Tab-separated table of C-alpha atoms in Angstrom:
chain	number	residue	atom	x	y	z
A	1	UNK	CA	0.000	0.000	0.000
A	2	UNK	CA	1.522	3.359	-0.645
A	3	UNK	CA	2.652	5.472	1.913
A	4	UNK	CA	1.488	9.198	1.729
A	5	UNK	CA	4.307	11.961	2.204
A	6	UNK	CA	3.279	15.086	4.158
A	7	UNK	CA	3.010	18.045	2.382
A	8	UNK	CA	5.369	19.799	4.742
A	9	UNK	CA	8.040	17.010	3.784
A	10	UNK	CA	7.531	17.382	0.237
A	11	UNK	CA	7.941	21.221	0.676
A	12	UNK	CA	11.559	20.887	1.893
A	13	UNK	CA	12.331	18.391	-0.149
A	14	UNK	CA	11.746	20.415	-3.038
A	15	UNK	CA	13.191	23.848	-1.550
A	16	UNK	CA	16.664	21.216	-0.881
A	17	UNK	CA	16.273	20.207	-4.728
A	18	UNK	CA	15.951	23.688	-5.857
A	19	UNK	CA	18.552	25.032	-4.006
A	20	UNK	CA	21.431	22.650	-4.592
A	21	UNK	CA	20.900	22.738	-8.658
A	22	UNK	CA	21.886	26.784	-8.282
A	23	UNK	CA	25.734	26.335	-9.413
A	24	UNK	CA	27.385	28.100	-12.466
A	25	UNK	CA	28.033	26.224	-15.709
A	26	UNK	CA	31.422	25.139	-13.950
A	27	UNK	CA	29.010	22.926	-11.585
A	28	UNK	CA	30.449	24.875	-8.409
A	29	UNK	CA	28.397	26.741	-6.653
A	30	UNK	CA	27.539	30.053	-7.357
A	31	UNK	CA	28.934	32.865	-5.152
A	32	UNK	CA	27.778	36.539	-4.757
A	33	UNK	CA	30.045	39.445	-6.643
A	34	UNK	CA	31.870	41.195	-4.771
A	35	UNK	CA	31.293	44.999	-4.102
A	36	UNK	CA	34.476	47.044	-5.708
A	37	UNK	CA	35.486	49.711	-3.110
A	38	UNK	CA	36.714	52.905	-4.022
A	39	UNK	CA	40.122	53.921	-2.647
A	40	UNK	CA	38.962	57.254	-0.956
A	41	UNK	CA	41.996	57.611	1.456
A	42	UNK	CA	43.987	60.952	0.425
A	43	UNK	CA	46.847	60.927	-2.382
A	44	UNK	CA	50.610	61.239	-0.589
A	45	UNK	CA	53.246	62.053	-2.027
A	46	UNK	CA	55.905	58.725	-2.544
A	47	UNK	CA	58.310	57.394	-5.124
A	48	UNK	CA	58.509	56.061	-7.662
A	49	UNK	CA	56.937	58.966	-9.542
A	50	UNK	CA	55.999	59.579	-13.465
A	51	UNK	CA	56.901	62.606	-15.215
A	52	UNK	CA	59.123	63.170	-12.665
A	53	UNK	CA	56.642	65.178	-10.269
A	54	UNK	CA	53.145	63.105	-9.850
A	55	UNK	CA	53.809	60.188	-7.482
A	56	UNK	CA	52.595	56.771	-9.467
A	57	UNK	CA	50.372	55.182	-6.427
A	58	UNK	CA	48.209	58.883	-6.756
A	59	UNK	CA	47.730	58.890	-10.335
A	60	UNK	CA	46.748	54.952	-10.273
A	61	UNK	CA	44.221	55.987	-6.797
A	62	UNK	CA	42.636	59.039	-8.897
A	63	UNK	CA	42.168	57.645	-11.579
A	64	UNK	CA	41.425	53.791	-11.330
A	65	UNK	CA	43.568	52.907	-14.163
A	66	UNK	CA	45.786	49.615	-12.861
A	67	UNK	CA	46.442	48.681	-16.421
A	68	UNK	CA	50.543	49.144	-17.600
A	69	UNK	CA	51.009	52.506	-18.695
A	70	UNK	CA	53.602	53.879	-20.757
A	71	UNK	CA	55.694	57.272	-20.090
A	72	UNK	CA	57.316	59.548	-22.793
A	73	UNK	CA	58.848	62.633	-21.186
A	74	UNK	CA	60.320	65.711	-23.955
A	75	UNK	CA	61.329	69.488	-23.160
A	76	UNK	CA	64.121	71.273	-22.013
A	77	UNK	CA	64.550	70.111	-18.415
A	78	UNK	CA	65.463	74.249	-17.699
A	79	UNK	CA	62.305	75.611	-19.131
A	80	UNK	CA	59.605	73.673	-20.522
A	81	UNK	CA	58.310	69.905	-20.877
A	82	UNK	CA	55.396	67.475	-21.698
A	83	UNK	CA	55.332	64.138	-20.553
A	84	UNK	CA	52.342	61.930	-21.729
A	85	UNK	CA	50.965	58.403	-20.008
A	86	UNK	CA	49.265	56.169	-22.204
A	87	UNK	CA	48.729	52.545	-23.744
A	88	UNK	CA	45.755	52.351	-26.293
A	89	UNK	CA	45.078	56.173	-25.837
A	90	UNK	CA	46.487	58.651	-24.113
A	91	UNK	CA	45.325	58.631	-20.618
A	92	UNK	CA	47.315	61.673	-18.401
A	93	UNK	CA	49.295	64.323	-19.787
A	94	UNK	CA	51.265	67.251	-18.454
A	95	UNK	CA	53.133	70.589	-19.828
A	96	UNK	CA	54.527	73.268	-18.042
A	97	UNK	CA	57.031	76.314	-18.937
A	98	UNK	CA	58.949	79.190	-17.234
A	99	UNK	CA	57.155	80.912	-19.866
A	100	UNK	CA	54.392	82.895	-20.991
A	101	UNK	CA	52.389	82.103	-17.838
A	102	UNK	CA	49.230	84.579	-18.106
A	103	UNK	CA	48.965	84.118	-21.747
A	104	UNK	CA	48.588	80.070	-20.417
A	105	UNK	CA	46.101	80.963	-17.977
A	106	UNK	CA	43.955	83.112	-20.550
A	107	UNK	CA	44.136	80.767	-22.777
A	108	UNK	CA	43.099	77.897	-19.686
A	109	UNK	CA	40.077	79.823	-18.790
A	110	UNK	CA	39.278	80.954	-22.665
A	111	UNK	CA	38.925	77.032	-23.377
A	112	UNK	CA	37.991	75.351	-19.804
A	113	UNK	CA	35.993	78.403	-17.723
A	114	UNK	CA	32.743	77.587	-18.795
A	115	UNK	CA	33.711	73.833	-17.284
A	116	UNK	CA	35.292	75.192	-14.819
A	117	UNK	CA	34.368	73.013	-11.233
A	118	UNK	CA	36.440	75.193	-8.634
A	119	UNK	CA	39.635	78.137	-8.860
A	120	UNK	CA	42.673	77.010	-7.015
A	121	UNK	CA	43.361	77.826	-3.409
A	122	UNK	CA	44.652	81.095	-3.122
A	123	UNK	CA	47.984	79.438	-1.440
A	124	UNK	CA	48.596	77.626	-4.703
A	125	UNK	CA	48.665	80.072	-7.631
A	126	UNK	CA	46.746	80.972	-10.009
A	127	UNK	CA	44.701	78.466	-11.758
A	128	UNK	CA	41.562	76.398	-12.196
A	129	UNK	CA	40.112	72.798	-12.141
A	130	UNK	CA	37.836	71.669	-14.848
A	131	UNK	CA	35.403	69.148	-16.669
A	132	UNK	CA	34.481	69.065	-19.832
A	133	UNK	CA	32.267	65.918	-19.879
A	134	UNK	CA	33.552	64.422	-22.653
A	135	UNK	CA	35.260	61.157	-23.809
A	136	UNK	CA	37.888	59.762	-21.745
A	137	UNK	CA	39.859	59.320	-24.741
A	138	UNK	CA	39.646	63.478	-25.240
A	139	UNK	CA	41.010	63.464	-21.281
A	140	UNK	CA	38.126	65.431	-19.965
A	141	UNK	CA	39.752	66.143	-16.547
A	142	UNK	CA	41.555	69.264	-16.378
A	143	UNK	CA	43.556	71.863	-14.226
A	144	UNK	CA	46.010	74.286	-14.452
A	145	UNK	CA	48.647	75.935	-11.800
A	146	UNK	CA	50.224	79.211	-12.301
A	147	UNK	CA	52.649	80.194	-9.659
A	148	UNK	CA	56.159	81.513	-8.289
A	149	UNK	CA	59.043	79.794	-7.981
A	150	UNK	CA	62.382	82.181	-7.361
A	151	UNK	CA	62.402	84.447	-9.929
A	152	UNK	CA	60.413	82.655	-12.562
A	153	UNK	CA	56.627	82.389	-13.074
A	154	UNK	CA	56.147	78.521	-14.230
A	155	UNK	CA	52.599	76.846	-15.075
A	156	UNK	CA	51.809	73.460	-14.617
A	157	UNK	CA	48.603	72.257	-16.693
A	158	UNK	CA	47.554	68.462	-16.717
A	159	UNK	CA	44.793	66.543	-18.297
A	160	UNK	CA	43.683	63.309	-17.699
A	161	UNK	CA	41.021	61.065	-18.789
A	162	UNK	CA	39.361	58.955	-15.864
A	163	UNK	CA	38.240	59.559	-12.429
A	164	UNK	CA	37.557	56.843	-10.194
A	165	UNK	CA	34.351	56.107	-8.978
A	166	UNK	CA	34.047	57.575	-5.309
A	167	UNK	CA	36.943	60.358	-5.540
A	168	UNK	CA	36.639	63.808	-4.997
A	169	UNK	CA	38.384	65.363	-8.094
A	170	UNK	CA	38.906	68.686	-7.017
A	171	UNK	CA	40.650	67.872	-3.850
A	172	UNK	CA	42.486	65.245	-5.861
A	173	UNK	CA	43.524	67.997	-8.095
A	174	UNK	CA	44.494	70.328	-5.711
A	175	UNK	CA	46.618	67.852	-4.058
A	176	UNK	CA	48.231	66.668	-7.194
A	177	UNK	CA	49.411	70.079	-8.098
A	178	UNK	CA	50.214	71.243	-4.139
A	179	UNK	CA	52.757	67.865	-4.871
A	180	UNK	CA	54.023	68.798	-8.683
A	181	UNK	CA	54.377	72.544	-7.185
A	182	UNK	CA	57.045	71.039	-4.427
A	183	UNK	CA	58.886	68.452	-6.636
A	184	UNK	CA	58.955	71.092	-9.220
A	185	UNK	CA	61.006	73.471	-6.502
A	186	UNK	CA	63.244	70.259	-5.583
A	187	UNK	CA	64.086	69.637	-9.055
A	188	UNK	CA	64.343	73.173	-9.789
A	189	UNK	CA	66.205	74.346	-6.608
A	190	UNK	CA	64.096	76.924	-6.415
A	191	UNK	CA	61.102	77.654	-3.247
A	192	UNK	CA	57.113	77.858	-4.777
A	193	UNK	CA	54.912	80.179	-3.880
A	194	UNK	CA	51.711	81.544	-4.764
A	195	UNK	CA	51.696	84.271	-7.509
């Protein structure tokens, strides 16, 4: 004579069949995906650096960007210099000059003002931080540093085309440029100062 199984039974019987088929095509079992954290913690300043000024660990914690990158530096080491990051595209540049500083900045707030997010502190120079919202492959991250360093006025501008996700970009960018400001006095022997 057949036995009847309580509906209860059947009930976790079923739940304990459903449950134990839930693996990935691999046949293990499935697991959840883990949440990515953004590194908020505040850039430093620490070797080894790229372009001779931005420390590597705060360009890799602004922007996100842990793929190999390669550096091309040009210039005259005495007075001007560009020095480009990039693998597919280029993905951080910088040029500065002992040169023709307000003519830079004009021409900084002629193209970036109207994306302008925030001036520079008044202890840094002269200068703005911007975003133009476009492609990252057109580096829409910008700012620009105008200040004293002896008896030359040098400007600093930089572009770069990601932000991580949970960064503040201003302060990033103020804090990048407070740091290119004093290696650019170390490897100029010279002492920075607002203009």
């Amino acid at each position: 004579m057949p036995t009847r199984v309580p509906a209860a039974v059947l009930g976790t019987l079923l739940m304990l069949s459903l449950g134990s088929g839930c693996t990935n095509p691999s046949g293990s079992p499935t697991q959840p995906t883990p949440k990515i954290i953004a590194d908020t913690s505040p850039i430093t300043d620490s070797s080894p650096y790229w372009c001779k000024i931005f420390p590597q660990q705060a360009i890799r914690k602004i922007s996100g960007l842990t793929i190999p990158l390669e550096e091309s530096i040009d210039g005259v080491p005495t007075t001007h210099g560009g020095c480009i990051l990039k693998n597919e595209y280029i993905r951080f540049s910088l040029n500065w000059s002992t040169r023709g500083g307000d003519e830079a900045l004009k021409l900084a707030r002629e193209n970036f003002g109207s994306h302008q997010l925030a001036e520079l502190p008044a202890d840094l120079g002269k200068g703005l931080i911007a975003y133009t919202r476009d492609l990252p492959i057109t580096s829409p991250h910008v700012a620009f540093m105008l200040f004293r360093c002896g008896d030359k006025r040098p400007w600093i501008g930089i572009d770069f085309s990601e932000a991580a996700k949970g960064r503040n970009i201003v302060t990033d960018s103020v804090e990048l440029l407070r740091i290119a400001r004093t290696r650019y006095g170390k490897i100029h022997h010279c002492a920075p100062t607002a203009t």
